[in-house]
DNA sequence: ATATTACCGGACATTAGTGTCTTTTATTTA
DNA sequence: TAAATAAAAGACACTAATGTCCGGTAATAT
């Protein structure tokens, strides 16, 4: 459903949310905890910094941390920020002229899918996810 | 949502369903009607023949036709046949160990998405879609 | 039979996504 | 100030998807 970049991003953001106790996390620590290829995670984090979802500090003791406002975002917000929601908004069959008045064969069904996906992926904020995990409602170690 | 190959396939199959009056359709006709790149459509049709969703006849007057049983398939069946449904069945965050007893942060929501997509894409068979179009419930010319 | 037609098969080109490696830059610590 | 650390930046490699091109093969028609 999502690209690797988006998958890694979501999991990295949740990881940072869970470890946001005023200490910074390095790429190598995250990569080994999350079982991601380290160099690629580095690139992904670079992107997240550019998108202002994550902050970073260079040098010894440096690393990454979660920008506060990112806690209020939903998974849908993150997906939107990274790869856009065109795949949900465009016609399921790729027809440019498809709309309510000129519906493709699966227009209504796909519209319903789109609404449902958006609802599902915006049901919880990162902060709510963080709380669920910290309250034991979900497993802490979500790597493989 | 779907790959170009899958998009083209679905639209080509519907096109063939609407023009199944015992006459064969050539690649060039389909490509110009559906506004597809001709050479690539050729490859896609080759694939559909191999998957036995479509039949073909060589030589002058030759072309493609829809295999009868394909009329009973749903869009979901076609997607499954072409790219599989792994993108719906696997964890939304790509976690191998994610399941009901060890749910990832968006397990329940994604499960719901998966069910909803499957339901939506299997609501109608190709034959039902064909009838909807022929009865004027949907536009005939679905290209761009 | 032979030329024509149209799909088949394989090779190749292009692009985007994924992933690696090396150098540079910013920061801290000694 | 110099050395060490860690992210940033850029170049590069690999893979899959998309797309093109061409010679081969099967069928038709003259």
PDB file of C-alpha atoms in Angstrom, chain B residues 2 7 16-17 26-27 43 47 49 53 57 64 67 72 85 88 101 108 118 123 131 141:
ATOM      1  CA  UNK B   2      -3.026  -0.011  -8.937  1.00  0.00           C
ATOM      2  CA  UNK B   7      -5.250  -0.207 -14.787  1.00  0.00           C
ATOM      3  CA  UNK B  16     -13.490  -6.112 -24.888  1.00  0.00           C
ATOM      4  CA  UNK B  17     -16.615  -6.998 -22.901  1.00  0.00           C
ATOM      5  CA  UNK B  26      -6.784  -5.334 -32.720  1.00  0.00           C
ATOM      6  CA  UNK B  27      -4.151  -3.700 -30.535  1.00  0.00           C
ATOM      7  CA  UNK B  43       2.540  -6.401 -23.840  1.00  0.00           C
ATOM      8  CA  UNK B  47      -0.024 -11.046 -20.344  1.00  0.00           C
ATOM      9  CA  UNK B  49      -3.708 -14.014 -22.868  1.00  0.00           C
ATOM     10  CA  UNK B  53      -8.461 -13.787 -19.216  1.00  0.00           C
ATOM     11  CA  UNK B  57      -6.040 -14.965 -32.928  1.00  0.00           C
ATOM     12  CA  UNK B  64      -8.309 -10.151 -29.173  1.00  0.00           C
ATOM     13  CA  UNK B  67     -12.788 -15.354 -22.713  1.00  0.00           C
ATOM     14  CA  UNK B  72     -17.978 -13.650 -14.298  1.00  0.00           C
ATOM     15  CA  UNK B  85      -3.594  -9.114  -3.025  1.00  0.00           C
ATOM     16  CA  UNK B  88      -4.098  -5.767   1.201  1.00  0.00           C
ATOM     17  CA  UNK B 101      -2.458 -10.895  19.163  1.00  0.00           C
ATOM     18  CA  UNK B 108      -7.456  -2.688  13.422  1.00  0.00           C
ATOM     19  CA  UNK B 118     -12.113  -6.208  -1.080  1.00  0.00           C
ATOM     20  CA  UNK B 123     -19.301  -5.773  -5.706  1.00  0.00           C
ATOM     21  CA  UNK B 131     -24.826  -4.310 -18.493  1.00  0.00           C
ATOM     22  CA  UNK B 141     -16.532   6.208 -23.631  1.00  0.00           C
TER      23      UNK B 141
END
